[in-house]
Amino acid sequence: MHRNLNDPANKKYGIALPTAESVLTEQSFSQFALSNQANVFNAEGKITLDTPEMMQALTYYRDLAANTMPGSNDIMEVKDAFMNGTAPMAIYSTYILPAVIKEGNPKNVGFVVPTEKNSAVYGMLTSLTITAGQKTEETEAAEKFVTFMEQADNIADWVMMSPGAALPVNKAVVTTATWKDNDVIKALGELPNQLIGELPNIQVFGAVGDKNFTRMGDVTGSGVVSSMVHNVTVGKADLPGTLQASQKKLDELIEQH
């Protein structure tokens, strides 16, 4: 599809795709990698960047990038290309929805998720946690506050601080007037419910089975993954060599601690 829509001679491109050395590029690529069962870590906590599965995902992302706007594209370039008609498809970002509501027709927006070997979509969960090791009365006060905040009407107010971008995991939220009567939610039609339906398919680099390797924060902070994607898409670097070099960098990073 993206190839058929690509017409760079007339400044029309098949898909708006992040290719900059940025967190968005890592997040966008991760969906395709995880859908192909390629992760940065394995269950033993070892770096697994240089694998056949990751090579396949990176090859696919590079092929997609051949039909995107030239240069390093990040959040604003992707949003602008999608909104001004330069590209009819774009990698989803919460920055896009407000622009669609303000400048476009939200009824014409749909989405798909990568489904190579399994469904995978990038997402982050925001939750309230209680610190361990504090006084009993402090813990009890925190528990009361969390219980209060988790009531449907209260958590709906929290979610609606960023309507259309933040999505509720508490099913009761969508039954509240705060949700149903919100202008943004109404403008988006069934799209918010469809997006909520994909929450079970959220996958992120560093989470393997029931393990969550916190060193993924160091990996993201190093920029190795986004640079890897940037180098093969914008820089036209050799895929095997880039994967090997990136694996080496992350191995050295993890060995430092």
mmCIF file of N, CA and C in Angstrom, residues 18-103:
data_model
loop_
_atom_site.group_PDB
_atom_site.id
_atom_site.type_symbol
_atom_site.label_atom_id
_atom_site.label_comp_id
_atom_site.label_asym_id
_atom_site.label_seq_id
_atom_site.Cartn_x
_atom_site.Cartn_y
_atom_site.Cartn_z
ATOM 1 N N PRO A 18 8.788 8.009 11.590
ATOM 2 C CA PRO A 18 9.908 8.578 12.346
ATOM 3 C C PRO A 18 11.229 7.918 11.961
ATOM 4 N N THR A 19 12.220 8.736 11.651
ATOM 5 C CA THR A 19 13.551 8.222 11.305
ATOM 6 C C THR A 19 14.658 8.982 12.019
ATOM 7 N N ALA A 20 14.306 9.993 12.794
ATOM 8 C CA ALA A 20 15.309 10.782 13.506
ATOM 9 C C ALA A 20 15.913 9.968 14.647
ATOM 10 N N GLU A 21 17.039 10.436 15.156
ATOM 11 C CA GLU A 21 17.638 9.802 16.331
ATOM 12 C C GLU A 21 16.880 10.300 17.565
ATOM 13 N N SER A 22 15.715 9.709 17.782
ATOM 14 C CA SER A 22 14.821 10.191 18.836
ATOM 15 C C SER A 22 14.114 9.026 19.513
ATOM 16 N N VAL A 23 13.519 9.312 20.656
ATOM 17 C CA VAL A 23 12.764 8.294 21.386
ATOM 18 C C VAL A 23 11.575 7.815 20.561
ATOM 19 N N LEU A 24 10.939 8.731 19.820
ATOM 20 C CA LEU A 24 9.790 8.333 19.000
ATOM 21 C C LEU A 24 10.185 7.280 17.974
ATOM 22 N N THR A 25 11.372 7.412 17.400
ATOM 23 C CA THR A 25 11.832 6.424 16.424
ATOM 24 C C THR A 25 11.997 5.061 17.077
ATOM 25 N N GLU A 26 12.597 5.028 18.277
ATOM 26 C CA GLU A 26 12.730 3.754 18.991
ATOM 27 C C GLU A 26 11.361 3.159 19.295
ATOM 28 N N GLN A 27 10.438 3.981 19.772
ATOM 29 C CA GLN A 27 9.099 3.504 20.109
ATOM 30 C C GLN A 27 8.380 2.961 18.879
ATOM 31 N N SER A 28 8.484 3.681 17.773
ATOM 32 C CA SER A 28 7.803 3.269 16.542
ATOM 33 C C SER A 28 8.366 1.959 16.016
ATOM 34 N N PHE A 29 9.687 1.860 15.986
ATOM 35 C CA PHE A 29 10.325 0.638 15.503
ATOM 36 C C PHE A 29 10.011 -0.542 16.406
ATOM 37 N N SER A 30 9.906 -0.302 17.708
ATOM 38 C CA SER A 30 9.705 -1.400 18.659
ATOM 39 C C SER A 30 8.450 -2.204 18.352
ATOM 40 N N GLN A 31 7.418 -1.557 17.829
ATOM 41 C CA GLN A 31 6.171 -2.267 17.531
ATOM 42 C C GLN A 31 6.387 -3.341 16.472
ATOM 43 N N PHE A 32 7.158 -2.987 15.442
ATOM 44 C CA PHE A 32 7.424 -3.940 14.363
ATOM 45 C C PHE A 32 8.362 -5.051 14.840
ATOM 46 N N ALA A 33 9.346 -4.684 15.658
ATOM 47 C CA ALA A 33 10.276 -5.684 16.176
ATOM 48 C C ALA A 33 9.563 -6.676 17.093
ATOM 49 N N LEU A 34 8.797 -6.160 18.043
ATOM 50 C CA LEU A 34 8.116 -7.027 19.003
ATOM 51 C C LEU A 34 7.038 -7.871 18.344
ATOM 52 N N SER A 35 6.434 -7.349 17.283
ATOM 53 C CA SER A 35 5.464 -8.141 16.529
ATOM 54 C C SER A 35 6.141 -9.329 15.862
ATOM 55 N N ASN A 36 7.447 -9.196 15.608
ATOM 56 C CA ASN A 36 8.224 -10.289 15.020
ATOM 57 C C ASN A 36 8.989 -11.063 16.090
ATOM 58 N N GLN A 37 8.621 -10.837 17.364
ATOM 59 C CA GLN A 37 9.230 -11.505 18.520
ATOM 60 C C GLN A 37 10.717 -11.201 18.642
ATOM 61 N N ALA A 38 11.077 -9.957 18.321
ATOM 62 C CA ALA A 38 12.451 -9.481 18.494
ATOM 63 C C ALA A 38 12.463 -8.461 19.623
ATOM 64 N N ASN A 39 13.262 -8.722 20.648
ATOM 65 C CA ASN A 39 13.330 -7.830 21.802
ATOM 66 C C ASN A 39 14.778 -7.442 22.051
ATOM 67 N N VAL A 40 14.990 -6.353 22.762
ATOM 68 C CA VAL A 40 16.348 -5.905 23.078
ATOM 69 C C VAL A 40 16.989 -6.821 24.113
ATOM 70 N N PHE A 41 16.184 -7.351 25.026
ATOM 71 C CA PHE A 41 16.658 -8.298 26.038
ATOM 72 C C PHE A 41 15.993 -9.652 25.839
ATOM 73 N N ASN A 42 16.686 -10.720 26.280
ATOM 74 C CA ASN A 42 16.028 -12.020 26.362
ATOM 75 C C ASN A 42 15.642 -12.276 27.816
ATOM 76 N N ALA A 43 15.095 -13.430 28.090
ATOM 77 C CA ALA A 43 14.591 -13.731 29.435
ATOM 78 C C ALA A 43 15.704 -13.769 30.484
ATOM 79 N N GLU A 44 16.955 -13.946 30.036
ATOM 80 C CA GLU A 44 18.091 -13.977 30.961
ATOM 81 C C GLU A 44 18.704 -12.597 31.161
ATOM 82 N N GLY A 45 18.143 -11.587 30.499
ATOM 83 C CA GLY A 45 18.662 -10.235 30.644
ATOM 84 C C GLY A 45 19.838 -9.917 29.752
ATOM 85 N N LYS A 46 20.089 -10.756 28.766
ATOM 86 C CA LYS A 46 21.169 -10.518 27.814
ATOM 87 C C LYS A 46 20.661 -9.690 26.633
ATOM 88 N N ILE A 47 21.530 -8.873 26.062
ATOM 89 C CA ILE A 47 21.173 -8.072 24.891
ATOM 90 C C ILE A 47 21.010 -8.979 23.679
ATOM 91 N N THR A 48 19.910 -8.822 22.978
ATOM 92 C CA THR A 48 19.622 -9.673 21.808
ATOM 93 C C THR A 48 19.237 -8.802 20.616
ATOM 94 N N LEU A 49 20.112 -7.854 20.296
ATOM 95 C CA LEU A 49 19.834 -6.959 19.174
ATOM 96 C C LEU A 49 20.215 -7.602 17.847
ATOM 97 N N ASP A 50 21.330 -8.289 17.830
ATOM 98 C CA ASP A 50 21.833 -8.882 16.584
ATOM 99 C C ASP A 50 21.261 -10.286 16.407
ATOM 100 N N THR A 51 19.995 -10.353 15.996
ATOM 101 C CA THR A 51 19.308 -11.628 15.787
ATOM 102 C C THR A 51 18.604 -11.614 14.437
ATOM 103 N N PRO A 52 18.287 -12.779 13.892
ATOM 104 C CA PRO A 52 17.547 -12.817 12.619
ATOM 105 C C PRO A 52 16.208 -12.094 12.702
ATOM 106 N N GLU A 53 15.523 -12.221 13.845
ATOM 107 C CA GLU A 53 14.219 -11.572 13.997
ATOM 108 C C GLU A 53 14.344 -10.049 13.975
ATOM 109 N N MET A 54 15.386 -9.529 14.641
ATOM 110 C CA MET A 54 15.598 -8.082 14.642
ATOM 111 C C MET A 54 16.017 -7.613 13.252
ATOM 112 N N MET A 55 16.801 -8.410 12.567
ATOM 113 C CA MET A 55 17.205 -8.082 11.198
ATOM 114 C C MET A 55 15.982 -7.972 10.291
ATOM 115 N N GLN A 56 15.062 -8.914 10.430
ATOM 116 C CA GLN A 56 13.840 -8.882 9.614
ATOM 117 C C GLN A 56 13.026 -7.622 9.898
ATOM 118 N N ALA A 57 12.902 -7.276 11.177
ATOM 119 C CA ALA A 57 12.127 -6.087 11.552
ATOM 120 C C ALA A 57 12.792 -4.815 11.044
ATOM 121 N N LEU A 58 14.113 -4.745 11.161
ATOM 122 C CA LEU A 58 14.838 -3.559 10.709
ATOM 123 C C LEU A 58 14.784 -3.432 9.190
ATOM 124 N N THR A 59 14.840 -4.559 8.510
ATOM 125 C CA THR A 59 14.711 -4.554 7.048
ATOM 126 C C THR A 59 13.345 -4.026 6.635
ATOM 127 N N TYR A 60 12.314 -4.468 7.338
ATOM 128 C CA TYR A 60 10.956 -4.012 7.021
ATOM 129 C C TYR A 60 10.812 -2.517 7.276
ATOM 130 N N TYR A 61 11.349 -2.051 8.394
ATOM 131 C CA TYR A 61 11.253 -0.623 8.718
ATOM 132 C C TYR A 61 12.024 0.208 7.696
ATOM 133 N N ARG A 62 13.172 -0.292 7.267
ATOM 134 C CA ARG A 62 13.944 0.406 6.232
ATOM 135 C C ARG A 62 13.146 0.484 4.938
ATOM 136 N N ASP A 63 12.459 -0.599 4.587
ATOM 137 C CA ASP A 63 11.652 -0.597 3.365
ATOM 138 C C ASP A 63 10.495 0.395 3.475
ATOM 139 N N LEU A 64 9.888 0.490 4.659
ATOM 140 C CA LEU A 64 8.849 1.499 4.873
ATOM 141 C C LEU A 64 9.426 2.901 4.706
ATOM 142 N N ALA A 65 10.612 3.104 5.260
ATOM 143 C CA ALA A 65 11.238 4.427 5.226
ATOM 144 C C ALA A 65 11.611 4.858 3.813
ATOM 145 N N ALA A 66 11.727 3.900 2.902
ATOM 146 C CA ALA A 66 12.010 4.251 1.507
ATOM 147 C C ALA A 66 10.833 4.982 0.877
ATOM 148 N N ASN A 67 9.683 4.935 1.553
ATOM 149 C CA ASN A 67 8.472 5.582 1.040
ATOM 150 C C ASN A 67 7.982 6.687 1.972
ATOM 151 N N THR A 68 8.926 7.271 2.716
ATOM 152 C CA THR A 68 8.579 8.384 3.594
ATOM 153 C C THR A 68 9.318 9.635 3.153
ATOM 154 N N MET A 69 9.098 10.726 3.842
ATOM 155 C CA MET A 69 9.737 11.985 3.482
ATOM 156 C C MET A 69 11.247 11.881 3.678
ATOM 157 N N PRO A 70 12.033 12.540 2.829
ATOM 158 C CA PRO A 70 13.491 12.475 2.969
ATOM 159 C C PRO A 70 13.964 13.174 4.237
ATOM 160 N N GLY A 71 15.134 12.769 4.712
ATOM 161 C CA GLY A 71 15.703 13.399 5.892
ATOM 162 C C GLY A 71 15.275 12.730 7.176
ATOM 163 N N SER A 72 15.646 13.364 8.289
ATOM 164 C CA SER A 72 15.321 12.839 9.614
ATOM 165 C C SER A 72 13.962 13.371 10.058
ATOM 166 N N ASN A 73 13.016 12.485 10.195
ATOM 167 C CA ASN A 73 11.656 12.885 10.561
ATOM 168 C C ASN A 73 11.362 12.529 12.012
ATOM 169 N N ASP A 74 10.779 13.492 12.714
ATOM 170 C CA ASP A 74 10.405 13.267 14.107
ATOM 171 C C ASP A 74 8.927 13.628 14.291
ATOM 172 N N ILE A 75 8.521 13.897 15.507
ATOM 173 C CA ILE A 75 7.105 14.087 15.825
ATOM 174 C C ILE A 75 6.434 15.119 14.927
ATOM 175 N N MET A 76 7.016 16.300 14.832
ATOM 176 C CA MET A 76 6.364 17.381 14.099
ATOM 177 C C MET A 76 6.319 17.105 12.603
ATOM 178 N N GLU A 77 7.391 16.534 12.053
ATOM 179 C CA GLU A 77 7.401 16.229 10.620
ATOM 180 C C GLU A 77 6.348 15.180 10.269
ATOM 181 N N VAL A 78 6.219 14.175 11.127
ATOM 182 C CA VAL A 78 5.217 13.128 10.902
ATOM 183 C C VAL A 78 3.809 13.718 10.987
ATOM 184 N N LYS A 79 3.569 14.505 12.020
ATOM 185 C CA LYS A 79 2.243 15.122 12.193
ATOM 186 C C LYS A 79 1.907 16.038 11.019
ATOM 187 N N ASP A 80 2.846 16.901 10.655
ATOM 188 C CA ASP A 80 2.580 17.867 9.586
ATOM 189 C C ASP A 80 2.320 17.175 8.255
ATOM 190 N N ALA A 81 3.101 16.143 7.952
ATOM 191 C CA ALA A 81 2.918 15.432 6.679
ATOM 192 C C ALA A 81 1.556 14.757 6.619
ATOM 193 N N PHE A 82 1.134 14.199 7.745
ATOM 194 C CA PHE A 82 -0.173 13.537 7.789
ATOM 195 C C PHE A 82 -1.307 14.551 7.667
ATOM 196 N N MET A 83 -1.155 15.691 8.318
ATOM 197 C CA MET A 83 -2.232 16.672 8.348
ATOM 198 C C MET A 83 -2.344 17.477 7.057
ATOM 199 N N ASN A 84 -1.219 17.728 6.379
ATOM 200 C CA ASN A 84 -1.296 18.548 5.167
ATOM 201 C C ASN A 84 -1.450 17.734 3.889
ATOM 202 N N GLY A 85 -1.623 16.421 4.039
ATOM 203 C CA GLY A 85 -1.880 15.584 2.876
ATOM 204 C C GLY A 85 -0.646 15.087 2.161
ATOM 205 N N THR A 86 0.537 15.385 2.716
ATOM 206 C CA THR A 86 1.770 14.891 2.106
ATOM 207 C C THR A 86 1.847 13.375 2.194
ATOM 208 N N ALA A 87 1.323 12.821 3.284
ATOM 209 C CA ALA A 87 1.306 11.366 3.480
ATOM 210 C C ALA A 87 -0.060 10.949 4.017
ATOM 211 N N PRO A 88 -0.716 9.968 3.376
ATOM 212 C CA PRO A 88 -2.043 9.540 3.830
ATOM 213 C C PRO A 88 -1.998 8.588 5.021
ATOM 214 N N MET A 89 -0.817 8.078 5.339
ATOM 215 C CA MET A 89 -0.653 7.189 6.488
ATOM 216 C C MET A 89 0.475 7.720 7.364
ATOM 217 N N ALA A 90 0.407 7.427 8.646
ATOM 218 C CA ALA A 90 1.443 7.875 9.572
ATOM 219 C C ALA A 90 1.530 6.917 10.743
ATOM 220 N N ILE A 91 2.722 6.831 11.332
ATOM 221 C CA ILE A 91 2.868 6.092 12.577
ATOM 222 C C ILE A 91 2.171 6.889 13.676
ATOM 223 N N TYR A 92 1.305 6.229 14.404
ATOM 224 C CA TYR A 92 0.457 6.910 15.388
ATOM 225 C C TYR A 92 1.268 7.557 16.500
ATOM 226 N N SER A 93 0.864 8.747 16.837
ATOM 227 C CA SER A 93 1.393 9.460 17.989
ATOM 228 C C SER A 93 0.240 10.226 18.608
ATOM 229 N N THR A 94 0.248 10.369 19.918
ATOM 230 C CA THR A 94 -0.826 11.122 20.567
ATOM 231 C C THR A 94 -0.817 12.588 20.147
ATOM 232 N N TYR A 95 0.281 13.041 19.549
ATOM 233 C CA TYR A 95 0.336 14.419 19.064
ATOM 234 C C TYR A 95 -0.541 14.615 17.829
ATOM 235 N N ILE A 96 -0.884 13.540 17.157
ATOM 236 C CA ILE A 96 -1.648 13.649 15.918
ATOM 237 C C ILE A 96 -3.121 13.934 16.184
ATOM 238 N N LEU A 97 -3.692 13.283 17.200
ATOM 239 C CA LEU A 97 -5.137 13.389 17.415
ATOM 240 C C LEU A 97 -5.638 14.818 17.637
ATOM 241 N N PRO A 98 -4.975 15.638 18.469
ATOM 242 C CA PRO A 98 -5.471 17.013 18.614
ATOM 243 C C PRO A 98 -5.494 17.768 17.289
ATOM 244 N N ALA A 99 -4.496 17.524 16.447
ATOM 245 C CA ALA A 99 -4.456 18.191 15.148
ATOM 246 C C ALA A 99 -5.577 17.698 14.247
ATOM 247 N N VAL A 100 -5.872 16.402 14.326
ATOM 248 C CA VAL A 100 -6.965 15.844 13.521
ATOM 249 C C VAL A 100 -8.287 16.498 13.906
ATOM 250 N N ILE A 101 -8.499 16.677 15.198
ATOM 251 C CA ILE A 101 -9.744 17.283 15.672
ATOM 252 C C ILE A 101 -9.831 18.750 15.254
ATOM 253 N N LYS A 102 -8.700 19.452 15.340
ATOM 254 C CA LYS A 102 -8.690 20.888 15.055
ATOM 255 C C LYS A 102 -8.690 21.191 13.565
ATOM 256 N N GLU A 103 -7.943 20.382 12.789
ATOM 257 C CA GLU A 103 -7.711 20.725 11.392
ATOM 258 C C GLU A 103 -8.314 19.739 10.392
#
